[in-house]
CSV table of C-alpha atoms in Angstrom, one decimal:
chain,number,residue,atom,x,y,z
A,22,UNK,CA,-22.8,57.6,60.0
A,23,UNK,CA,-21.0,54.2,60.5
A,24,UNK,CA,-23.1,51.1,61.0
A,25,UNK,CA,-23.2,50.7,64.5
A,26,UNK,CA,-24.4,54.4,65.0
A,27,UNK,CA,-27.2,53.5,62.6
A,28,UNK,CA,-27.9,49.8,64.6
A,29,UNK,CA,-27.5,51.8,67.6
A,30,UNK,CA,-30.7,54.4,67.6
A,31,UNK,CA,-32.6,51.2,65.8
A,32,UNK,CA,-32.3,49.2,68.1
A,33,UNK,CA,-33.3,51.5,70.6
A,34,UNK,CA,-36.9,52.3,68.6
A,35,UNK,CA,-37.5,49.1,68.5
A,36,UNK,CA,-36.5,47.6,72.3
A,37,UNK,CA,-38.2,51.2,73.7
A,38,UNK,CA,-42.1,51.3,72.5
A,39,UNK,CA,-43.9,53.3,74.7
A,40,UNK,CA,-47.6,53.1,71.9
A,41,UNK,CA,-48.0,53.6,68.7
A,42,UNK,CA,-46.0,56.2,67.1
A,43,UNK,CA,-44.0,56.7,70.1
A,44,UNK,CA,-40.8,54.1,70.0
A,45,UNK,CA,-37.5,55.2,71.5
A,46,UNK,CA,-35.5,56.4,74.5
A,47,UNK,CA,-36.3,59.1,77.2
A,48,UNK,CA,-33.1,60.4,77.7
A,49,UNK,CA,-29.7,60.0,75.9
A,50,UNK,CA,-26.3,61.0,77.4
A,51,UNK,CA,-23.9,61.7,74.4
A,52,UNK,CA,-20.9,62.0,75.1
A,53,UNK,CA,-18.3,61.3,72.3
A,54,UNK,CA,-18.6,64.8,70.8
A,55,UNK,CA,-19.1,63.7,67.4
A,56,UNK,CA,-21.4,65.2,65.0
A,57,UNK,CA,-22.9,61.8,64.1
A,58,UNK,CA,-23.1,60.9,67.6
A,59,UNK,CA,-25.3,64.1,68.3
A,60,UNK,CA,-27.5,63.3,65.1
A,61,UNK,CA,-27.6,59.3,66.7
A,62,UNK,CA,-28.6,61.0,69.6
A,63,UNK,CA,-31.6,63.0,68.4
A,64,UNK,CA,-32.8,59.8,66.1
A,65,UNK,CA,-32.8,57.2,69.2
A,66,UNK,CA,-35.2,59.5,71.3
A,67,UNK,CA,-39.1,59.3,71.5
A,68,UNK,CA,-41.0,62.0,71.0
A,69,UNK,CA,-40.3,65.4,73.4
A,70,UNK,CA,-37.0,63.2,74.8
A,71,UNK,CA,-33.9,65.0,75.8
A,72,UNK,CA,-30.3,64.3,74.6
A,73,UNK,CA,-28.2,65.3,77.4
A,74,UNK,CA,-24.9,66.0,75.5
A,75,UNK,CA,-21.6,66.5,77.0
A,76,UNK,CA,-19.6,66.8,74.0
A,77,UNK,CA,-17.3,69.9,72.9
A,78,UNK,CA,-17.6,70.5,68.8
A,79,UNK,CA,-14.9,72.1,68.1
A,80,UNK,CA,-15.6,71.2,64.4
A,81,UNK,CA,-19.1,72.5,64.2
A,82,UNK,CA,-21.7,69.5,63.8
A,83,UNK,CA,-23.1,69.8,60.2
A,84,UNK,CA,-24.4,66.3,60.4
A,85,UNK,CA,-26.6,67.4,62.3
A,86,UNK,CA,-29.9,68.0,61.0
A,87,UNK,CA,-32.4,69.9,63.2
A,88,UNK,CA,-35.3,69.8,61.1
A,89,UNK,CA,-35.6,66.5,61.0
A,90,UNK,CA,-35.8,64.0,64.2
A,91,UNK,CA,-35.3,67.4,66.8
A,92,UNK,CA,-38.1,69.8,65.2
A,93,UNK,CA,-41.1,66.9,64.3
A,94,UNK,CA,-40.7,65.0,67.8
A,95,UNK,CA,-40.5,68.3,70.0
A,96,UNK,CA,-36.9,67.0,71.8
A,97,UNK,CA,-34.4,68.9,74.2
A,98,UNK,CA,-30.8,69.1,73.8
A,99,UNK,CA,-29.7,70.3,76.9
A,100,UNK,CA,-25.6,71.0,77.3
A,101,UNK,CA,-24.0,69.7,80.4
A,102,UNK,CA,-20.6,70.9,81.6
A,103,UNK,CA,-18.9,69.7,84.8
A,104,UNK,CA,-19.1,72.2,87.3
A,105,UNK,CA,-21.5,74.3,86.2
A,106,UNK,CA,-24.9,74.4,87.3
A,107,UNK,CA,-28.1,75.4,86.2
A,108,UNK,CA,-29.0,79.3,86.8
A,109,UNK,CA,-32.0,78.7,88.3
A,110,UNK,CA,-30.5,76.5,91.1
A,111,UNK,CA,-27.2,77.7,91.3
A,112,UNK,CA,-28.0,79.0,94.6
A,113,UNK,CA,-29.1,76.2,96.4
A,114,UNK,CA,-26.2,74.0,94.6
A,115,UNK,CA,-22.5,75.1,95.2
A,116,UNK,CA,-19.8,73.3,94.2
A,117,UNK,CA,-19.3,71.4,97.0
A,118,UNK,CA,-22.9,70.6,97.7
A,119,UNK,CA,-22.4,68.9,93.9
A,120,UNK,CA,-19.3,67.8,94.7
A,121,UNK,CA,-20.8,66.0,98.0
A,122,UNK,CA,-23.8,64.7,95.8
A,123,UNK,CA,-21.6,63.1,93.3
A,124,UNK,CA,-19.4,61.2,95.9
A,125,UNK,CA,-22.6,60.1,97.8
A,126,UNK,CA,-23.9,58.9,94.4
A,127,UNK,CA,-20.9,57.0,93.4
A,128,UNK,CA,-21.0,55.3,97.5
A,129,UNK,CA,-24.2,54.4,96.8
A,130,UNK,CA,-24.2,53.2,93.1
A,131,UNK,CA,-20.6,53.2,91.8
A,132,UNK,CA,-20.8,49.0,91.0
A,133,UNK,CA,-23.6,50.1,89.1
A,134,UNK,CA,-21.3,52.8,87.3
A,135,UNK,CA,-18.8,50.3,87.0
A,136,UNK,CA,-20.8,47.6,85.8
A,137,UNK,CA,-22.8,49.6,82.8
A,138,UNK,CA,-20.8,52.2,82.0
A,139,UNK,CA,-16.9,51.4,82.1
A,140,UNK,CA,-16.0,48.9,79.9
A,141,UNK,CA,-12.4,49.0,80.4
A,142,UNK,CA,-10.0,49.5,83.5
A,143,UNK,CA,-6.2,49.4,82.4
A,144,UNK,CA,-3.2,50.3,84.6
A,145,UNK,CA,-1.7,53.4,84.8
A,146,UNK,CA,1.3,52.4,82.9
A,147,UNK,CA,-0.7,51.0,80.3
A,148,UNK,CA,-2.5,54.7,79.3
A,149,UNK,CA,-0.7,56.4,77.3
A,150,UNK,CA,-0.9,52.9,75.0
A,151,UNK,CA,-4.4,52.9,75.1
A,152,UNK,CA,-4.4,56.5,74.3
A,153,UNK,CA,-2.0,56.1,70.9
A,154,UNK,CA,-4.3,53.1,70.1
A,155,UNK,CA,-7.5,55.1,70.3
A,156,UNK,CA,-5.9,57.8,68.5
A,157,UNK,CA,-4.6,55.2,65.6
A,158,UNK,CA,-8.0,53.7,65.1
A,159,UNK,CA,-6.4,49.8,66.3
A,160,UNK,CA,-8.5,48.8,68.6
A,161,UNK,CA,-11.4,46.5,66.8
A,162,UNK,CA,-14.5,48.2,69.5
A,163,UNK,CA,-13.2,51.3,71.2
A,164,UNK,CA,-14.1,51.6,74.7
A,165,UNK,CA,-17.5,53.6,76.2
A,166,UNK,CA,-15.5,54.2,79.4
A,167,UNK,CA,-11.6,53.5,79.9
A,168,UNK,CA,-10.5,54.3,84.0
A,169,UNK,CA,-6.7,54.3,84.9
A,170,UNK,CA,-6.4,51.8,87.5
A,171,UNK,CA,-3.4,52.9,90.5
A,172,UNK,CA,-2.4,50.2,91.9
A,173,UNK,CA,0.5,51.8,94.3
A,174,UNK,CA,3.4,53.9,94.1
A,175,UNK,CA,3.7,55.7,90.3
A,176,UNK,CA,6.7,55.0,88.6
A,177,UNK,CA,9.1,58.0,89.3
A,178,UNK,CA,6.9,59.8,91.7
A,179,UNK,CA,8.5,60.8,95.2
């Protein structure tokens, strides 16, 4: 695990302290699909939290260790696909009632999205740069969230 996966669930036992012997965060989104980012995950939670991991692991995740932070502290690693719901409210939540709910949310809140969870807005032009850079390891802090900005007409396009 790098350094700043190691600083990261740290700090997060130490700013979170909810009593003694419980220190860390409710709920974790992971989302890089990283084996160390999964093990991160677990280690930044209090006790009987709940990573909520989007991730795909095509590689397996053998640094992940489930005896350790996920079996003593009783946590939840619940896997979260886009456009799937849960079985037991499937029913009640179609695609398009999620669909609806999303786009009411992001009305609502989307500065908020914007604000804490994209770091980076690039033009459209400027992607597939960002993409070989990310790729190439170049960048000195990749970002948490990059969003193509379209600022008109794409180059090409009828």
């Amino acid at each position: 695990m790098d350094d700043a996966g190691s600083q990261a669930w740290r700090t997060a036992k130490e700013r979170w302290r909810n009593g003694p012997g419980d220190h860390g965060a409710d709920v974790v989104l992971q989302c890089r699909g990283h084996d160390t980012a999964l093990a991160t995950a677990l280690k930044a939670l209090r006790p009987q939290g709940v990573v909520v991991d989007l991730g795909l692991y095509q590689g397996g995740a053998p640094s992940v260790r489930l005896g350790e932070e996920f079996h003593h502290n009783g946590l939840s690693l619940v896997c979260a696909q886009i456009g799937r719901v849960p079985r037991g409210v499937a029913g009640a939540w179609p695609r398009t009632a999620l669909a609806a709910v999303t786009l009411d949310l992001l009305r609502e809140r989307g500065d908020d999205v914007r604000r804490h969870l994209v770091t980076d807005v690039v033009g459209f032009e400027e992607g597939p740069g960002l993409l070989a850079d990310l790729a190439a390891r170049r960048l000195p802090a990749p970002p948490l969230q990059a969003v193509l900005r379209f600022d008109g007409q794409v180059a090409g396009a009828p």
